[in-house]
Tab-separated table of C-alpha atoms in Angstrom:
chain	number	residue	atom	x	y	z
A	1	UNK	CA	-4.512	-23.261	-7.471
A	2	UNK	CA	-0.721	-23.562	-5.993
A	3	UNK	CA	0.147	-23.138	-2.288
A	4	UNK	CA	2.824	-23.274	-0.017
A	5	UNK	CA	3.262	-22.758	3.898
A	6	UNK	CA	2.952	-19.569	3.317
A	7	UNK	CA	0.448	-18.574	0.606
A	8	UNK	CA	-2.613	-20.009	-1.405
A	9	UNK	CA	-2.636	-18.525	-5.470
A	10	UNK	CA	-6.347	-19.396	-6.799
A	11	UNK	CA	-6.964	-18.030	-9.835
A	12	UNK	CA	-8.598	-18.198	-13.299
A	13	UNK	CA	-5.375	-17.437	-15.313
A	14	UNK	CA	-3.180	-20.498	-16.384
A	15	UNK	CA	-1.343	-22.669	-13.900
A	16	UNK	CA	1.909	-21.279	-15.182
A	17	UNK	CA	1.480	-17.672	-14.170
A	18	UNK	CA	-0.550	-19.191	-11.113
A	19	UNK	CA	2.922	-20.750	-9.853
A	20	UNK	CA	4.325	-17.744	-11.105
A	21	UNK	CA	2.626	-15.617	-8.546
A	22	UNK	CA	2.854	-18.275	-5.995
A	23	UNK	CA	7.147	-18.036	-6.164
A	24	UNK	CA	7.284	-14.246	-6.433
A	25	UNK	CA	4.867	-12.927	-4.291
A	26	UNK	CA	6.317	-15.911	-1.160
A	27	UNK	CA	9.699	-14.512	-2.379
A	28	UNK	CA	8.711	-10.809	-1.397
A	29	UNK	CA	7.610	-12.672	2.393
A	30	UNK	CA	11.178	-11.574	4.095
A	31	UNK	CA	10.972	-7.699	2.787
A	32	UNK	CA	7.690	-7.510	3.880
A	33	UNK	CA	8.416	-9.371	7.325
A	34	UNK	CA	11.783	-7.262	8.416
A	35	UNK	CA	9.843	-4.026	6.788
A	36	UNK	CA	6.310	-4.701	8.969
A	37	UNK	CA	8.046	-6.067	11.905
A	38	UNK	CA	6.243	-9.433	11.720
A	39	UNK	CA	4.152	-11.610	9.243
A	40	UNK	CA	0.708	-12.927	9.106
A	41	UNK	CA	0.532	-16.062	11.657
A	42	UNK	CA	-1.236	-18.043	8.953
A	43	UNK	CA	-1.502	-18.765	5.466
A	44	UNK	CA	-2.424	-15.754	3.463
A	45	UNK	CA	-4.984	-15.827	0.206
A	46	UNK	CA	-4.555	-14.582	-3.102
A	47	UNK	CA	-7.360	-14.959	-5.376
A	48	UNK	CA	-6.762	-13.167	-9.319
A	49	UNK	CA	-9.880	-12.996	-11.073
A	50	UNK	CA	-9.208	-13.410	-14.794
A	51	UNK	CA	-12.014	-11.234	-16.107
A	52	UNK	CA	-14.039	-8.019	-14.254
A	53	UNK	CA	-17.133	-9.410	-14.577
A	54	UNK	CA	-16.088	-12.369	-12.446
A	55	UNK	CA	-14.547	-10.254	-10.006
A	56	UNK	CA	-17.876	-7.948	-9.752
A	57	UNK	CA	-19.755	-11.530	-9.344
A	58	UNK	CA	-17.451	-12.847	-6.585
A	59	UNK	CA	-17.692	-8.487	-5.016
A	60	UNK	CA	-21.578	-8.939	-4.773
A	61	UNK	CA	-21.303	-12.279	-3.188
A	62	UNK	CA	-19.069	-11.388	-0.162
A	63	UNK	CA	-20.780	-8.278	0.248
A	64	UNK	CA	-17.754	-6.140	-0.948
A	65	UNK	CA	-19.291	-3.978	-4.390
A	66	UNK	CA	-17.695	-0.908	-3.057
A	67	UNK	CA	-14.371	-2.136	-4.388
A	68	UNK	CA	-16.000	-2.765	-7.847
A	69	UNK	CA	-14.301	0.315	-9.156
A	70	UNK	CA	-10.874	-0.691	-7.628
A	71	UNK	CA	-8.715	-3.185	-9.543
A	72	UNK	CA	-7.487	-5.198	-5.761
A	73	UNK	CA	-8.380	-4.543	-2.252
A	74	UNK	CA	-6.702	-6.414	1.153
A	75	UNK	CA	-9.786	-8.101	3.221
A	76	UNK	CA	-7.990	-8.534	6.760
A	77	UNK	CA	-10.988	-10.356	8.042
A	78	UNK	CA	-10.932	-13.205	5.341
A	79	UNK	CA	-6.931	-12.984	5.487
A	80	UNK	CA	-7.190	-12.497	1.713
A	81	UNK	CA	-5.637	-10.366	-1.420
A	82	UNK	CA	-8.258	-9.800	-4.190
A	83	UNK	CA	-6.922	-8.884	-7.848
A	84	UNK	CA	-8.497	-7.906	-10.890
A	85	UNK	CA	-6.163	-9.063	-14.016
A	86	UNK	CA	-8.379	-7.780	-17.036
A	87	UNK	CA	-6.606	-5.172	-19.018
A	88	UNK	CA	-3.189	-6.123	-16.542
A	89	UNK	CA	0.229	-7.564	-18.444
A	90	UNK	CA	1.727	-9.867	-15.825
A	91	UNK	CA	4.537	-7.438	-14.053
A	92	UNK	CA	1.702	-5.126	-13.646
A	93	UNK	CA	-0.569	-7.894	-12.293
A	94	UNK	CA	2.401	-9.426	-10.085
A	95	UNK	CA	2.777	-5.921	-8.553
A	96	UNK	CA	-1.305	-5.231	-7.953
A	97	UNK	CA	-0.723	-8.665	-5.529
A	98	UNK	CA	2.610	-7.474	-3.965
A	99	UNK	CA	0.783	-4.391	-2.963
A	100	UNK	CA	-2.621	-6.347	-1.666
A	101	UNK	CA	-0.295	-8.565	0.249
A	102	UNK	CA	1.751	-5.651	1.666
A	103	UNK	CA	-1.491	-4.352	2.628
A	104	UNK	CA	-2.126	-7.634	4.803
A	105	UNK	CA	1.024	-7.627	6.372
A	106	UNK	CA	0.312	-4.063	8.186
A	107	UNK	CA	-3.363	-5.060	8.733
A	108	UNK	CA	-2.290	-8.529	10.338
A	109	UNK	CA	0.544	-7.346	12.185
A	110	UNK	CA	-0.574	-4.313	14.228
A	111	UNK	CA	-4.430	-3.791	14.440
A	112	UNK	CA	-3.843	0.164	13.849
A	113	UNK	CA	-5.723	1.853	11.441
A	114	UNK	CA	-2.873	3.919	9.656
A	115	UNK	CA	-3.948	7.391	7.193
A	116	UNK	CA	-4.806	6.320	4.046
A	117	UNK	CA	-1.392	7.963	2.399
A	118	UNK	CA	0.489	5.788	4.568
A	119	UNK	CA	-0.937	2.944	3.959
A	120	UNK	CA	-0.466	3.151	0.509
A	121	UNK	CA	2.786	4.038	0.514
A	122	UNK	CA	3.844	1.415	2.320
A	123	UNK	CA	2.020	-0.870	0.106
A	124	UNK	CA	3.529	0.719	-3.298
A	125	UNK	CA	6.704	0.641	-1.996
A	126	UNK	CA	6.797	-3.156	-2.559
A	127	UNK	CA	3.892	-3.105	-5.630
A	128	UNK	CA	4.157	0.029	-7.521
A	129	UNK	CA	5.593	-0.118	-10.889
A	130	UNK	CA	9.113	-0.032	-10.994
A	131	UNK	CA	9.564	-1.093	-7.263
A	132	UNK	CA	10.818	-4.496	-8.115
A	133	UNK	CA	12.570	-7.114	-10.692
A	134	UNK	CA	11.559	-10.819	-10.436
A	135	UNK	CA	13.798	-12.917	-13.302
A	136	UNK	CA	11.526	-16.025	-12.636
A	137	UNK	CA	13.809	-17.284	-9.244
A	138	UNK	CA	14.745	-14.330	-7.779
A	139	UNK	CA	13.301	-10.688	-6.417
A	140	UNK	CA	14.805	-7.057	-6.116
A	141	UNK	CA	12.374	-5.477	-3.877
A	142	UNK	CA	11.744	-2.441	-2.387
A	143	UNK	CA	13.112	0.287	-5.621
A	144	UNK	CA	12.615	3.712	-6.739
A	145	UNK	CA	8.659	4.032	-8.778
A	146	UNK	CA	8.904	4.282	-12.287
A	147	UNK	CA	9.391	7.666	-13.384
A	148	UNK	CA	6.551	7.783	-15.646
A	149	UNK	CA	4.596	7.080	-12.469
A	150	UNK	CA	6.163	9.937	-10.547
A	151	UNK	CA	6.104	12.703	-13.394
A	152	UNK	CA	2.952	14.536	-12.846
A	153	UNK	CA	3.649	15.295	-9.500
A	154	UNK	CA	6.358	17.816	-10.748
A	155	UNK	CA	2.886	19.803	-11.612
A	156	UNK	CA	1.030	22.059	-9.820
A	157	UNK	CA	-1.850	20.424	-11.124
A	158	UNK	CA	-1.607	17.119	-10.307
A	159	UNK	CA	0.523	17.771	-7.270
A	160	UNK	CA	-1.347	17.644	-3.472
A	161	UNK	CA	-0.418	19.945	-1.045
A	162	UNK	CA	0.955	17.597	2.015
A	163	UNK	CA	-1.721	19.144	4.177
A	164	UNK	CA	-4.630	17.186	1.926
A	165	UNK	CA	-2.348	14.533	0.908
A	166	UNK	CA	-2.440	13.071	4.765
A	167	UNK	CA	-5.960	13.727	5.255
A	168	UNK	CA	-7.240	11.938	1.900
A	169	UNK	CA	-9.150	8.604	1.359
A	170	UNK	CA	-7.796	6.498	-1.767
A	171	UNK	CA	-10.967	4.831	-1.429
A	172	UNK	CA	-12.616	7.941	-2.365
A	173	UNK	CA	-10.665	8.875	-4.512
A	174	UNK	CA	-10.958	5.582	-6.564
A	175	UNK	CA	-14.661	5.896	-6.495
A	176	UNK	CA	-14.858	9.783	-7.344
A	177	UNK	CA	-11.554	10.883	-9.192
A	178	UNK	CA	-9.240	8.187	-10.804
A	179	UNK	CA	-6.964	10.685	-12.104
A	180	UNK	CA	-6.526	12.234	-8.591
A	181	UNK	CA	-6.344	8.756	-7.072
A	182	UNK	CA	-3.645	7.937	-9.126
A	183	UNK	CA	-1.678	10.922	-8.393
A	184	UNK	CA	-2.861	10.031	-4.794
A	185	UNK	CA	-1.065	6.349	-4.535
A	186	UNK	CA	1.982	7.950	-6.095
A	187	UNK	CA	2.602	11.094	-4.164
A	188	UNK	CA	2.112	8.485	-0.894
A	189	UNK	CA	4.616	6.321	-1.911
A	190	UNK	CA	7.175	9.622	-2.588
A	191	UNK	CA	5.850	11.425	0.908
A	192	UNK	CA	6.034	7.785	2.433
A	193	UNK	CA	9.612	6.774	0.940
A	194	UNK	CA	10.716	10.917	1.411
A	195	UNK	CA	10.241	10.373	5.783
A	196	UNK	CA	11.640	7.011	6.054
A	197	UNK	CA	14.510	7.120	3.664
A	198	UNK	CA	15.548	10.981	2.090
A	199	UNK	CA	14.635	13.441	4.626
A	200	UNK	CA	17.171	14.751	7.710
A	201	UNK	CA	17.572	12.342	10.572
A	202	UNK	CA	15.998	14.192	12.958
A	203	UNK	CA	12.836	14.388	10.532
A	204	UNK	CA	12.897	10.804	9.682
A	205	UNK	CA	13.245	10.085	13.736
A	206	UNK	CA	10.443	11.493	14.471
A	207	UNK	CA	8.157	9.893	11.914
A	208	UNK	CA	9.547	6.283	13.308
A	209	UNK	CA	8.463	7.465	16.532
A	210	UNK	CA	4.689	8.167	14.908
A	211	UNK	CA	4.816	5.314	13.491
A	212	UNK	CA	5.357	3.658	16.795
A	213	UNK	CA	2.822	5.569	18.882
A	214	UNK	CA	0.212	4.596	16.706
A	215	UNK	CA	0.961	0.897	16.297
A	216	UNK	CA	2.047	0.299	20.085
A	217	UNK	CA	-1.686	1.963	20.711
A	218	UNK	CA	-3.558	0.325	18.372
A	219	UNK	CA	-4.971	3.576	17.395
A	220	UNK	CA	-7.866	3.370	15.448
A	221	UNK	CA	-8.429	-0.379	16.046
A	222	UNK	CA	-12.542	-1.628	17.370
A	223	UNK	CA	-12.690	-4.630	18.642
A	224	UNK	CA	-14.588	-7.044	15.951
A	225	UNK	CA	-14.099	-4.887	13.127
A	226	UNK	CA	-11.316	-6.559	11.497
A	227	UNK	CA	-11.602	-3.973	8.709
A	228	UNK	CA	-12.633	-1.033	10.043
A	229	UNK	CA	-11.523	2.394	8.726
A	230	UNK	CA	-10.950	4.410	11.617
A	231	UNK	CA	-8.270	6.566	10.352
A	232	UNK	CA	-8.786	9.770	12.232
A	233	UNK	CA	-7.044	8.976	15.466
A	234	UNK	CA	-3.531	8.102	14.107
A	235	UNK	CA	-4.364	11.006	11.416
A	236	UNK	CA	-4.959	13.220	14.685
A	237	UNK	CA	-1.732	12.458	15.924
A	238	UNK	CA	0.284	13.306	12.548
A	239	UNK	CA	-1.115	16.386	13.124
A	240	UNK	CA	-0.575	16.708	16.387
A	241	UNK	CA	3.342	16.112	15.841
A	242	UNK	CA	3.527	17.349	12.387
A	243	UNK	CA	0.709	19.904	11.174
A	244	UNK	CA	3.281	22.792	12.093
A	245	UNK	CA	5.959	21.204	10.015
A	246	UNK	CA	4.596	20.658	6.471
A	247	UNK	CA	4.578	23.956	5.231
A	248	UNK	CA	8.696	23.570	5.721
A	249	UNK	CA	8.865	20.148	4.453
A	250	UNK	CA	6.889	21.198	1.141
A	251	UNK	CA	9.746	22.622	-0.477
A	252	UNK	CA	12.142	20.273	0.172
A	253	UNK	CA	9.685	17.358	-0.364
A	254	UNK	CA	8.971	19.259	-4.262
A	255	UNK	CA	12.616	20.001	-4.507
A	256	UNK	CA	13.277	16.398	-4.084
A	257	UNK	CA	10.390	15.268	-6.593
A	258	UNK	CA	11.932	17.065	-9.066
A	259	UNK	CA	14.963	14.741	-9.321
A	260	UNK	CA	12.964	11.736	-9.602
């Protein structure tokens, strides 16, 4: 174990990578904080399991097996990350807890239950491979994905049409099609990182003013469900704003892919 004001690190792994984790993932706190508009109000848990059946063993316990098939999940009510390191080098296992942690940061800061696309978009664009450089004291944060991650989505194949992309479940998809879920986490982050950051003013406007409307009314949110997965009222409202848009944007979202 290693804490600080901020975060707690428990973990099987050795104390070196423990502190490790402990420096980077505190070190990603002020992205996270100017990105969410806020932080969590108190100290946030990590916990890396060192092996899956240890994770599996700790699932069954706290009543979570659905994320057995998942390699991290955010629990909002227990204010902690979760992480699976089997099979993970340590960038790879540094970003699975930069994206859990993201995770927390929208949970604890609004009580809005955002689309599933966003939410993972906002959480690869801090953990998602390529996203970020730590040289042991300090962080780049906040990158382009790896190509190798963004590739597929050049194919019709593996490509979603935006019109299923902001209606999907990555839970789901984890549990039913891992191939699909991972073109699923990858296509949110470029859809997610396209609104905010590539797209024309007046397109990126609007989607800050989404983004408002369904924080600022808590859309989705049921009082003592800390977790809950009400995603169909801020999905609603995309569609409400934006349903009559994406078959415009979905050129010009593909003809951006393609440089990536």
């Amino acid at each position: 174990e290693a804490e600080n004001e901020f975060l707690r690190v428990r973990s099987h792994l050795e104390s070196a990578k423990v502190k490790m984790l402990l420096d980077a993932t505190t070190a990603l706190w002020p992205y996270l904080e100017k990105d969410a508009g806020g932080r969590p109000t108190r100290q946030v848990d990590l916990f890396v399991f060192g092996s899956q059946s240890a994770y599996e063993s700790w699932l069954k316990d706290a009543g979570m097996q659905k994320f057995a098939e998942a390699s991290g999940f955010a629990d909002s009510g227990r204010n902690t990350a979760v992480v699976c390191a089997e099979g993970f080098d340590d960038e790879t296992v540094m970003g699975m807890a930069f994206h859990e942690v993201a995770h927390l940061f929208q949970y604890k800061v609004t009580p809005t239950v955002m689309p599933s696309w966003y939410s993972e978009g906002f959480a690869e664009s801090w953990g998602g491979s390529g996203t970020f450089s730590w040289d042991g004291q300090a962080l780049e944060a906040g990158g382009k994905m790896a190509s190798y991650r963004t590739e597929s989505l050049k194919d019709d194949a593996s490509y979603i049409p935006l019109a299923d992309l902001v209606q999907g479940d990555a839970l789901n998809l984890i549990m039913t099609d891992g191939a699909k879920a991972l073109s699923f986490y990858a296509e949110s982050w470029a859809f997610y990182h396209w609104l905010r950051n590539v797209a024309d003013e007046k397109i990126q406007a609007r989607f800050r003013d989404w983004e408002i409307r369904c924080k600022g009314k808590a859309l989705g949110a049921e009082p003592g469900k800390p977790y809950g997965r009400n995603m169909r009222p801020a999905t609603e409202l995309f569609q409400q704003m934006f349903a009559q848009d994406l078959p415009t944007w979905e050129p010009q979202f593909r003809e951006w892919l393609a440089t990536l």
